[in-house]
PDB file of C-alpha atoms in Angstrom:
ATOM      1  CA  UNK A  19      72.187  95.191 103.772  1.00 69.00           C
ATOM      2  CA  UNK A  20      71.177  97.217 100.694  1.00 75.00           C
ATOM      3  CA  UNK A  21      73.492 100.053 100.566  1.00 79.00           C
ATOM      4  CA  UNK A  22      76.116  97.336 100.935  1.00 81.00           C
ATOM      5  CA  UNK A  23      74.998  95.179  97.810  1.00 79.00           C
ATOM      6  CA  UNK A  24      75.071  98.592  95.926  1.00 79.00           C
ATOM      7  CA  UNK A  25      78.287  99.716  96.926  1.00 81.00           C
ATOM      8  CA  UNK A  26      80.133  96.056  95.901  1.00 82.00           C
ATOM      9  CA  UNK A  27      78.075  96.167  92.298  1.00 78.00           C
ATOM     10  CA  UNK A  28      79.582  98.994  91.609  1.00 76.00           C
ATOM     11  CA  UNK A  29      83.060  97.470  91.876  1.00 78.00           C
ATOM     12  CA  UNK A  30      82.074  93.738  91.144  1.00 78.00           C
ATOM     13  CA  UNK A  31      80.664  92.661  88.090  1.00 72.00           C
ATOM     14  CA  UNK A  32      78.293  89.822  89.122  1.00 76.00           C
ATOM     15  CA  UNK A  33      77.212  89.855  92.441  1.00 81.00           C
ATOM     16  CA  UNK A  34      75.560  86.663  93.935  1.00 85.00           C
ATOM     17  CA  UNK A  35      74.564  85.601  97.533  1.00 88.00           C
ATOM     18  CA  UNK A  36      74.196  82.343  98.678  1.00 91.00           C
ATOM     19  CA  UNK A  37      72.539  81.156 101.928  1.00 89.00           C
ATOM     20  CA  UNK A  38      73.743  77.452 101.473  1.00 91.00           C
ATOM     21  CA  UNK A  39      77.407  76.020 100.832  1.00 93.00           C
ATOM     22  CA  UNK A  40      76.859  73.452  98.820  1.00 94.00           C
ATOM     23  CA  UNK A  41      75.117  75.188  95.976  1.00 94.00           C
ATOM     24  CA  UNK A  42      77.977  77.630  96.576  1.00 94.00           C
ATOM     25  CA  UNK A  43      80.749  75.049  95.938  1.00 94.00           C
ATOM     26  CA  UNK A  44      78.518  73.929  92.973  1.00 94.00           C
ATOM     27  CA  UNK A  45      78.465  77.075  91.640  1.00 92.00           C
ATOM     28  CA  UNK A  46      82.326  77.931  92.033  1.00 92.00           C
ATOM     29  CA  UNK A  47      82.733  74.427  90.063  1.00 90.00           C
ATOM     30  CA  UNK A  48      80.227  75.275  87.106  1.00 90.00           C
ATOM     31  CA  UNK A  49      82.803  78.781  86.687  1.00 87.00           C
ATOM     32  CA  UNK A  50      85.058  78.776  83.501  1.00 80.00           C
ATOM     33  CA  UNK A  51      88.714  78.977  84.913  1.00 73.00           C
ATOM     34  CA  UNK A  52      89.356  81.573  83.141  1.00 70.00           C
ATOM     35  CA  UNK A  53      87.046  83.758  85.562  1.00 77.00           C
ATOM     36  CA  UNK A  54      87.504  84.762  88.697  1.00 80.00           C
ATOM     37  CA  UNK A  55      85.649  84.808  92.315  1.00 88.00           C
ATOM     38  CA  UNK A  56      86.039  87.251  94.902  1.00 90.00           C
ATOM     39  CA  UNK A  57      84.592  85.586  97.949  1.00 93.00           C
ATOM     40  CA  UNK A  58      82.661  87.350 100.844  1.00 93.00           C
ATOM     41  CA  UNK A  59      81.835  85.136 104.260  1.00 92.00           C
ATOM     42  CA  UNK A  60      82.037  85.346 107.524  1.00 90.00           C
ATOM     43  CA  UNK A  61      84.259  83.586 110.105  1.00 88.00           C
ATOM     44  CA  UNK A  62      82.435  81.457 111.421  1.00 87.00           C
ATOM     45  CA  UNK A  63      81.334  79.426 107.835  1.00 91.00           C
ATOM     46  CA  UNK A  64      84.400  80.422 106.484  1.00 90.00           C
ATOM     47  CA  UNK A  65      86.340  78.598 109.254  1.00 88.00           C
ATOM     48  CA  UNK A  66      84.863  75.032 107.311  1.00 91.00           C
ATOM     49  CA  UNK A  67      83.828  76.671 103.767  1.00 94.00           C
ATOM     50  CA  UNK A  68      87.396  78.110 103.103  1.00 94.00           C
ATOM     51  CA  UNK A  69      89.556  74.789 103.187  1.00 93.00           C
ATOM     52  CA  UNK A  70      86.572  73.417 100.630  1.00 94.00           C
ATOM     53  CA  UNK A  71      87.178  75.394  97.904  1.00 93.00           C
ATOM     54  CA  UNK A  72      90.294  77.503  98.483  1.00 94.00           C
ATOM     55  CA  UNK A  73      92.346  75.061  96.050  1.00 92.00           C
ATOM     56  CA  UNK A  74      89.991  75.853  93.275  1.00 91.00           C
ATOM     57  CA  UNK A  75      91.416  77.488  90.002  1.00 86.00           C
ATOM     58  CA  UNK A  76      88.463  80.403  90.307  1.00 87.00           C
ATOM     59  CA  UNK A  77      88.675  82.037  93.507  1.00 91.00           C
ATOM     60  CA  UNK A  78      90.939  84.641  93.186  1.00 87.00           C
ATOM     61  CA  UNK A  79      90.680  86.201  96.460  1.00 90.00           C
ATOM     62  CA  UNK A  80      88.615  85.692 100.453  1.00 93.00           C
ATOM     63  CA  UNK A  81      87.866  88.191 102.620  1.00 93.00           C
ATOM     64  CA  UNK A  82      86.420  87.583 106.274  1.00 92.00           C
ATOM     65  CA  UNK A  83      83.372  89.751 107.627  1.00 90.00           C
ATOM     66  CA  UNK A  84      84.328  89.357 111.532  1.00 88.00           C
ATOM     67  CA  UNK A  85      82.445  90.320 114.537  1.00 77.00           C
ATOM     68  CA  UNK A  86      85.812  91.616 116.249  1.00 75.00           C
ATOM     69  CA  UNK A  87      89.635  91.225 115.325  1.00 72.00           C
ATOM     70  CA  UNK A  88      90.178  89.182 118.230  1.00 76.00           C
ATOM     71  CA  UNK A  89      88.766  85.745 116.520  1.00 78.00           C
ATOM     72  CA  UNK A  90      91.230  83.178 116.775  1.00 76.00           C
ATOM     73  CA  UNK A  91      93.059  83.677 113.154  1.00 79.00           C
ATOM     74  CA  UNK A  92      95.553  80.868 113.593  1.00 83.00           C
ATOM     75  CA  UNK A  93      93.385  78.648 110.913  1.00 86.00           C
ATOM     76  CA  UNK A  94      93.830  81.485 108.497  1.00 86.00           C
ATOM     77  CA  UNK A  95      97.509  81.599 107.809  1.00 86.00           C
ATOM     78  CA  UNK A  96      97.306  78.721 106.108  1.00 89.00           C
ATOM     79  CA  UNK A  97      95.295  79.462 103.243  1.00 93.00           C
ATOM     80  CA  UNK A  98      97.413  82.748 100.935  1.00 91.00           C
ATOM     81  CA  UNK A  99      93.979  83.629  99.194  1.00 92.00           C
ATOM     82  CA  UNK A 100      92.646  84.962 102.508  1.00 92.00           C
ATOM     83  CA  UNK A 101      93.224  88.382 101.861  1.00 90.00           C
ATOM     84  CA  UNK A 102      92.203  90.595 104.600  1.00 88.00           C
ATOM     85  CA  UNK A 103      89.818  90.198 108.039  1.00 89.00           C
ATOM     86  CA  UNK A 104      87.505  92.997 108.540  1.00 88.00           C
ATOM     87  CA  UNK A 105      85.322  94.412 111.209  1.00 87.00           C
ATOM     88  CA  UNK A 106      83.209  96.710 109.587  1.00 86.00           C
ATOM     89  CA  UNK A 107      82.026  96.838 105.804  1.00 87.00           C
ATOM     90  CA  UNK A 108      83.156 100.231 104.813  1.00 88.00           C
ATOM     91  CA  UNK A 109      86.785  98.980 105.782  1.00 89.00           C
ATOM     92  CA  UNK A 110      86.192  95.556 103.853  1.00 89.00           C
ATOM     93  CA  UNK A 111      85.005  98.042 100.502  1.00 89.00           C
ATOM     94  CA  UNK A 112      88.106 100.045 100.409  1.00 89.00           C
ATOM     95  CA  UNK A 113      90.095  96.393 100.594  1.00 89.00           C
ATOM     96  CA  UNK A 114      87.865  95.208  97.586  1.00 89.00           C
ATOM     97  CA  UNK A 115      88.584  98.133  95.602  1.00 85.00           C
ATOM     98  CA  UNK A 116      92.117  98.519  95.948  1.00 83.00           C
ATOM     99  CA  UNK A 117      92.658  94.700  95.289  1.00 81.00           C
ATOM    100  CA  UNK A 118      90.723  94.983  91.992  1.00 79.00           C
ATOM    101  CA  UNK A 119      93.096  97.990  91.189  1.00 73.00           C
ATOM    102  CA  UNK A 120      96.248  95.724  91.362  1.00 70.00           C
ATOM    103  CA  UNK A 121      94.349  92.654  89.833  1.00 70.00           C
ATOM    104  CA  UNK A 122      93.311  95.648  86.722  1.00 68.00           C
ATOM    105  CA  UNK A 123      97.417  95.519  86.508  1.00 63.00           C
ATOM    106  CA  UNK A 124      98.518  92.094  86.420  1.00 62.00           C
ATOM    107  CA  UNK A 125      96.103  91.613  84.063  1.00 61.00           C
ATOM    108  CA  UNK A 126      96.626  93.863  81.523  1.00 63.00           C
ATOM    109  CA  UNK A 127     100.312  93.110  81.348  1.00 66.00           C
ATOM    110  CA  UNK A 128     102.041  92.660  78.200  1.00 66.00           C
ATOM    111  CA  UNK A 129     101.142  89.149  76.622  1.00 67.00           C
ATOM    112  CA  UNK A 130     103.632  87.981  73.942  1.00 71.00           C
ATOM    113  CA  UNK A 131     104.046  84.426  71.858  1.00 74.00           C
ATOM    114  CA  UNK A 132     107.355  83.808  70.316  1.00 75.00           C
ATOM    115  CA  UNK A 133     107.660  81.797  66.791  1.00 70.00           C
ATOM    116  CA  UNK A 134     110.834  79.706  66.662  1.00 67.00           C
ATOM    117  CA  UNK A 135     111.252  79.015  62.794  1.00 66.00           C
ATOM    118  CA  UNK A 136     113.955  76.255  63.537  1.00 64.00           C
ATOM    119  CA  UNK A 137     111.529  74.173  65.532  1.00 65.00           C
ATOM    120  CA  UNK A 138     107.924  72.595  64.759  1.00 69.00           C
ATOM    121  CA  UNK A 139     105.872  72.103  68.038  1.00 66.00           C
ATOM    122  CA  UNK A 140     102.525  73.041  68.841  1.00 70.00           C
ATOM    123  CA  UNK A 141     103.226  76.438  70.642  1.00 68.00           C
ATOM    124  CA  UNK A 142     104.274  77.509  66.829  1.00 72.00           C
ATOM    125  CA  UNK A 143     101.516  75.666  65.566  1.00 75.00           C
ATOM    126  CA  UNK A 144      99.193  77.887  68.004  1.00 75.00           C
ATOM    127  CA  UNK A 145     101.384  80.947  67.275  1.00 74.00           C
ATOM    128  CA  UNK A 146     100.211  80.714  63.546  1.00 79.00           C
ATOM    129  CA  UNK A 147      96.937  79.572  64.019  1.00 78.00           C
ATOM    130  CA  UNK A 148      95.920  82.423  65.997  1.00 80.00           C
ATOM    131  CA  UNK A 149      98.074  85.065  63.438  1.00 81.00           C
ATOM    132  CA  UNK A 150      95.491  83.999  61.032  1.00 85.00           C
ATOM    133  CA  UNK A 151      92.074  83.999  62.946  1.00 85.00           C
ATOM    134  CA  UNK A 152      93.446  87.755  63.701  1.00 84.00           C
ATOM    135  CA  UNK A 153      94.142  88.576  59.932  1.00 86.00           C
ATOM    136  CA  UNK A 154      90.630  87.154  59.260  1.00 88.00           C
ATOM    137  CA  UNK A 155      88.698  89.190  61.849  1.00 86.00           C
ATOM    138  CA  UNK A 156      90.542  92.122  60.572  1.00 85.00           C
ATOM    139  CA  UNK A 157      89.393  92.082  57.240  1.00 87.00           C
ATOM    140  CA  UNK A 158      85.578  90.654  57.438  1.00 85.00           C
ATOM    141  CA  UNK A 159      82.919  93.501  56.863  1.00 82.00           C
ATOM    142  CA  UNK A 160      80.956  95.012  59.809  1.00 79.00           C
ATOM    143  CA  UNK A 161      77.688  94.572  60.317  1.00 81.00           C
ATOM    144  CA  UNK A 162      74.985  97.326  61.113  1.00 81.00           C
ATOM    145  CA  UNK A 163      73.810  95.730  64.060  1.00 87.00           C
ATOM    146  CA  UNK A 164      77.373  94.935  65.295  1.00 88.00           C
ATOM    147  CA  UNK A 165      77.109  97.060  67.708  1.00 92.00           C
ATOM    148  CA  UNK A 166      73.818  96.500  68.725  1.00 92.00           C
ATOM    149  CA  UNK A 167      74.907  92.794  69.474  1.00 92.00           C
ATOM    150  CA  UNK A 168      77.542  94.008  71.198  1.00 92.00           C
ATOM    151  CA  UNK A 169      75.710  95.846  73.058  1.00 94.00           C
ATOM    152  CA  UNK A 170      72.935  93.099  74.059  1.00 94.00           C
ATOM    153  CA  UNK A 171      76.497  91.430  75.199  1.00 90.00           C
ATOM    154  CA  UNK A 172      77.293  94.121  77.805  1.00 91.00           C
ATOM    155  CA  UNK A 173      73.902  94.346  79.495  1.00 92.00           C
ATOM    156  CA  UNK A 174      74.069  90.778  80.353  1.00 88.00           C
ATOM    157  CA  UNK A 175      77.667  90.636  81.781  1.00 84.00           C
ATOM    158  CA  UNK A 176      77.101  93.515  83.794  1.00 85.00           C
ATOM    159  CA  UNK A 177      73.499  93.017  84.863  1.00 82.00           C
ATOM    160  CA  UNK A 178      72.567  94.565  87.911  1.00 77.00           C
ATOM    161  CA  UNK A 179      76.276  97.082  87.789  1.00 80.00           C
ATOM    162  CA  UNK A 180      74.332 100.466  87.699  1.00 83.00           C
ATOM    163  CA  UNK A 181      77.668 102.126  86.888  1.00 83.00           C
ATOM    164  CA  UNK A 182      78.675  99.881  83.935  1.00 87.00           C
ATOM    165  CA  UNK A 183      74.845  99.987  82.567  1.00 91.00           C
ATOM    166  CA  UNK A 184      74.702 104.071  82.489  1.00 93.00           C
ATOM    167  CA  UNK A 185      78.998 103.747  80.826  1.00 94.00           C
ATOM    168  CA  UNK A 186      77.101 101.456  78.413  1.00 95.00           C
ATOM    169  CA  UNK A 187      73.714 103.485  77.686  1.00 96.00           C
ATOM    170  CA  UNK A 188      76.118 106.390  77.433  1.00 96.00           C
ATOM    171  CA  UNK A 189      78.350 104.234  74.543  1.00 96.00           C
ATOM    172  CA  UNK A 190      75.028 103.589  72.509  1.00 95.00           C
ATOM    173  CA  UNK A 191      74.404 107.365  72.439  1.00 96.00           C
ATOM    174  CA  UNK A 192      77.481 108.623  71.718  1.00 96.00           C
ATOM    175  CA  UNK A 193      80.434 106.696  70.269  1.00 95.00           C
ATOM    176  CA  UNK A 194      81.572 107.392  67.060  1.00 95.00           C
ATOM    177  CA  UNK A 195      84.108 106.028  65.013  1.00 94.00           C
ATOM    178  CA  UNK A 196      86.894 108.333  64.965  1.00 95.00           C
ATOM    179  CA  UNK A 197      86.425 108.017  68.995  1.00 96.00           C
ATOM    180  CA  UNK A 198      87.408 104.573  69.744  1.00 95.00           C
ATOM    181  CA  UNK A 199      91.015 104.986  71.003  1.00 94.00           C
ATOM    182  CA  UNK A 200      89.182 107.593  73.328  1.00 95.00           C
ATOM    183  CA  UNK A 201      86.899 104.939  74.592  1.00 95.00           C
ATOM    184  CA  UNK A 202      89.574 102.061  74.881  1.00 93.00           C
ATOM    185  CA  UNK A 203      91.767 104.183  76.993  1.00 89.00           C
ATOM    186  CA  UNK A 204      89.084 104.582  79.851  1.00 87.00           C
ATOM    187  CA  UNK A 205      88.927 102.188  82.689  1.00 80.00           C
ATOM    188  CA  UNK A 206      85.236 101.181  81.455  1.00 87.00           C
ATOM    189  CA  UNK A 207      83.283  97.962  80.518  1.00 88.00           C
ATOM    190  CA  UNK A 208      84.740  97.896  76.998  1.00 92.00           C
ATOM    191  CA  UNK A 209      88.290  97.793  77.391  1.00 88.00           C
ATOM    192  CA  UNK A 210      88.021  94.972  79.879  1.00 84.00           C
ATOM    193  CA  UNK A 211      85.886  92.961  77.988  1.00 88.00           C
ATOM    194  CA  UNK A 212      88.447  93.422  75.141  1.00 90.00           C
ATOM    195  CA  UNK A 213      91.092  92.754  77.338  1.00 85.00           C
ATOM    196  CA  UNK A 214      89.808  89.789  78.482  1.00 84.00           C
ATOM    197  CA  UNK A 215      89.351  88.340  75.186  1.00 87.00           C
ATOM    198  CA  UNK A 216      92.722  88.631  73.909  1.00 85.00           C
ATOM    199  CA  UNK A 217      94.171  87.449  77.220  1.00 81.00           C
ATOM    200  CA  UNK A 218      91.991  84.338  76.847  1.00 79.00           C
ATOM    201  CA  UNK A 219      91.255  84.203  73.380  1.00 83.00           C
ATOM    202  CA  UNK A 220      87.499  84.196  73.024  1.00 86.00           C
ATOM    203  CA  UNK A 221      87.243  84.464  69.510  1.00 87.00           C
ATOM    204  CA  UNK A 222      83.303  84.963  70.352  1.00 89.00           C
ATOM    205  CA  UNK A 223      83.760  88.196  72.400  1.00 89.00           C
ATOM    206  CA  UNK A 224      86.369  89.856  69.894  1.00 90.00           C
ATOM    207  CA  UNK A 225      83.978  88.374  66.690  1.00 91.00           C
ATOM    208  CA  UNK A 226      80.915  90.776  68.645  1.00 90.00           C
ATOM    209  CA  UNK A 227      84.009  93.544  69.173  1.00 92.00           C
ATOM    210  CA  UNK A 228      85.298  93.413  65.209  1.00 91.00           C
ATOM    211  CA  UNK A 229      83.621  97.078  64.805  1.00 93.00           C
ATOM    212  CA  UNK A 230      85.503  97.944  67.455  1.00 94.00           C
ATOM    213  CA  UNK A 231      89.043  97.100  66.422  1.00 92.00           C
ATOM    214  CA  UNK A 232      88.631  97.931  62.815  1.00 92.00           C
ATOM    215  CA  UNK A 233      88.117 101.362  64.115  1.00 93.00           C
ATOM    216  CA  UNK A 234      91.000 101.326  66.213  1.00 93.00           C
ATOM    217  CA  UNK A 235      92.731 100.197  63.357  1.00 91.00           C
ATOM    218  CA  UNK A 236      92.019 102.849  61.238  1.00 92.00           C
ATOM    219  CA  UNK A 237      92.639 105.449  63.952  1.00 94.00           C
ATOM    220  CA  UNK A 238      96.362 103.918  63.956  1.00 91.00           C
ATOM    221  CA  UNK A 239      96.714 104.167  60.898  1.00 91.00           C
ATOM    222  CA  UNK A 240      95.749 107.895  60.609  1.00 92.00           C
ATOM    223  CA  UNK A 241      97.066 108.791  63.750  1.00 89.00           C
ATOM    224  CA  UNK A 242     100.794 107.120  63.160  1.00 89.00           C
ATOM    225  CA  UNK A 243     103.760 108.449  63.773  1.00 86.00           C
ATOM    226  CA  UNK A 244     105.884 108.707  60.137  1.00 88.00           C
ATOM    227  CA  UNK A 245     109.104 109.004  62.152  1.00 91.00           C
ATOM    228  CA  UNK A 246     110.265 106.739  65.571  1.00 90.00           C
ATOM    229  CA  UNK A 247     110.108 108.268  69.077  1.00 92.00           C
ATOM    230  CA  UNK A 248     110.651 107.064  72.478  1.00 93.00           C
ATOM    231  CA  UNK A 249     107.504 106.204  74.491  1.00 92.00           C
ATOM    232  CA  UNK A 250     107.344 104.597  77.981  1.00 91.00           C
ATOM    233  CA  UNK A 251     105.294 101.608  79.623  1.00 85.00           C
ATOM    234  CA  UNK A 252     106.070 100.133  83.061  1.00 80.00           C
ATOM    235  CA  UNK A 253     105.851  96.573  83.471  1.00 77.00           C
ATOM    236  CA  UNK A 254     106.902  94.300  85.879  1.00 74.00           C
ATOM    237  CA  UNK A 255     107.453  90.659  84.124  1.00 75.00           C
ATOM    238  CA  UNK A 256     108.833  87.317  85.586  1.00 76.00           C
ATOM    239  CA  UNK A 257     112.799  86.983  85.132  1.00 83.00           C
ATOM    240  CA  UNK A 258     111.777  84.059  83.013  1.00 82.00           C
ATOM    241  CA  UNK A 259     109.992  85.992  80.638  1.00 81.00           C
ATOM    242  CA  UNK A 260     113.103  88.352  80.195  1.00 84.00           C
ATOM    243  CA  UNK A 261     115.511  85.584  79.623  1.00 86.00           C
ATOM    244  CA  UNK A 262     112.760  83.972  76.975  1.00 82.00           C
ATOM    245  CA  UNK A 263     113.270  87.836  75.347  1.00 83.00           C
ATOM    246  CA  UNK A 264     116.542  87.486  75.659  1.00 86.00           C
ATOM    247  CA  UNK A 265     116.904  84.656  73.718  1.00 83.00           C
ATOM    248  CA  UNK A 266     114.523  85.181  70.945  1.00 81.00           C
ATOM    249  CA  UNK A 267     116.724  87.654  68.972  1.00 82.00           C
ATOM    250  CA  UNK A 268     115.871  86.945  65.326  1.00 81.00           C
ATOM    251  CA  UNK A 269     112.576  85.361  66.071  1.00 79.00           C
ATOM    252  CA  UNK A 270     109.404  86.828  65.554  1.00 80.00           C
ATOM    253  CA  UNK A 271     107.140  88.109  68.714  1.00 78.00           C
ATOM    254  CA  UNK A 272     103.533  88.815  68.801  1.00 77.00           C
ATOM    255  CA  UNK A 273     102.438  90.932  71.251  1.00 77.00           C
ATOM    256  CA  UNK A 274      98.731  89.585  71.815  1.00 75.00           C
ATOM    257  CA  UNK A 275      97.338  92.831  73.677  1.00 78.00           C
ATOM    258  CA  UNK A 276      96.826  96.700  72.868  1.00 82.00           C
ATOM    259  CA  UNK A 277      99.689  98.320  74.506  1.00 80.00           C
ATOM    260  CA  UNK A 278      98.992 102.231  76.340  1.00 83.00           C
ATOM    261  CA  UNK A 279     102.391 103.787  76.716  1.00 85.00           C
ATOM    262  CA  UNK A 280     103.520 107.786  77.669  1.00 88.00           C
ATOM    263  CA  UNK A 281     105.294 110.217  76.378  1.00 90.00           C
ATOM    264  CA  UNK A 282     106.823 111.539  79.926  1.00 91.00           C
ATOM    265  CA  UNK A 283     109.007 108.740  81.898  1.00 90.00           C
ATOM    266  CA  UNK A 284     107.500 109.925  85.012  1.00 89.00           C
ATOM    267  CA  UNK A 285     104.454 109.658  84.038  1.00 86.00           C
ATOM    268  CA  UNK A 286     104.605 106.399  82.902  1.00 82.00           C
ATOM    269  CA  UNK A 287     106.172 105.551  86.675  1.00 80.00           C
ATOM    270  CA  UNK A 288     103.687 107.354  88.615  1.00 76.00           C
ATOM    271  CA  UNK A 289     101.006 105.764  86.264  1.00 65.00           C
ATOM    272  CA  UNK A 290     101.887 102.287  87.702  1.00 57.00           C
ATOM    273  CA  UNK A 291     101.150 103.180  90.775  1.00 56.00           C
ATOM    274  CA  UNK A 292      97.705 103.850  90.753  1.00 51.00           C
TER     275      UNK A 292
END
């Protein structure tokens, strides 16, 4: 179904159909695990495709195209990536695109490394190593065709995502400089490829993005408050994490992400929710 494909490239970045499980499996394997699947099937080849892959560090969530709810579902409960079981496709959409709204928030959640100057392991080692790469990409010279590379970047990773190709098109015509903040703080193809990067440290992606952050440096810079105030994030974060805070008083912490904050408490609240 056409309309279908259309509608789940508009909320899914690369969308692939296979008619044969192996060369599925094969493909799942060949994925970096630092990406993630969303997997479509039906019940019937899900009931022996599922257990085959479900294990597998890239599928990040399965949902089951059904004929009717009253399939026997008792093989389900035992696989947690199963996500939901739906009749029609409109229903199986609106699943999709809420999931990818909570995924959107667990994974831009606060990433931060913590040096320990009485110790010498290699999380420090790691912790200065990337300090440094960071310092260096800071302070290298862009390029004029930076962002056409960049660019040339995008249309492949989003190939065949309508939306993110006219969001990109738009970009080339009109970004300027003194705009990026603007442009990071929409939910478009450039602050999740940024994103990304830090979370997983492709030093390839942010080398192609160094226009990009020296001009969000700059607008910092300009923009910067000369005198503290009180700003609000909401974040949920494991009780481990907190007690790792907690006893890192004195250390130093490096946040490794771009943190978006508000003014208004309540905004920041009703923010999270969305």
């Amino acid at each position: 179904n056409l309309s279908i494909q259309r509608k789940l490239r508009t909320i899914i970045n690369h969308f692939k159909i296979f008619q044969n499980e192996d060369a599925c499996e094969e493909h799942i394997k060949s994925m970096s695990d630092d990406d993630y699947i969303i997997l479509i099937t039906n019940d019937q080849i899900g009931e022996k495709f599922i257990p085959r892959i479900h294990n597998s560090q890239q599928i990040f969530s399965i949902y089951i195209h059904a004929q009717n709810k009253n399939i026997d579902q008792r093989w389900m409960n035992q696989f947690p990536k199963i996500k939901s079981i739906c009749v029609n496709y409109d229903e199986l959409i609106k699943r999709i695109e809420l999931d990818q709204i909570k995924y959107k928030n667990i994974t831009n959640k606060i990433l931060f490394e913590i040096f320990h100057s009485d110790e010498k392991n290699d999380s420090n080692q790691k912790f200065i190593y990337w300090q440094i790469l960071i310092d260096i990409l800071l302070q290298m010279d862009s390029m004029p065709n930076d962002m056409i590379d960049f660019l040339s970047l995008c249309r492949m990773q989003y190939k065949g995502n309508k939306v993110h190709l006219n969001i990109i098109r738009e970009f080339q015509q009109n970004y300027r400089p003194d705009a990026a903040i603007w442009w990071f703080t929409r939910d478009t193809f450039i602050s999740q490829l940024l994103n990304k990067a830090l979370r997983v440290r492709n030093m390839d992606v942010l080398f192609f993005l160094r226009f990009f952050i020296h001009n969000i440096e700059r607008q910092l810079k300009e923009y910067r408050c000369l005198t503290p105030i009180q700003v609000y994030r909401y974040e949920l974060i494991l009780n481990k994490e907190m007690e790792m805070l907690k006893n890192s008083i004195g250390q130093y912490i490096s946040i490794n992400n771009f943190l978006l904050t508000k003014l208004d408490r309540n905004l920041a609240l009703i923010s999270s929710n969305t």
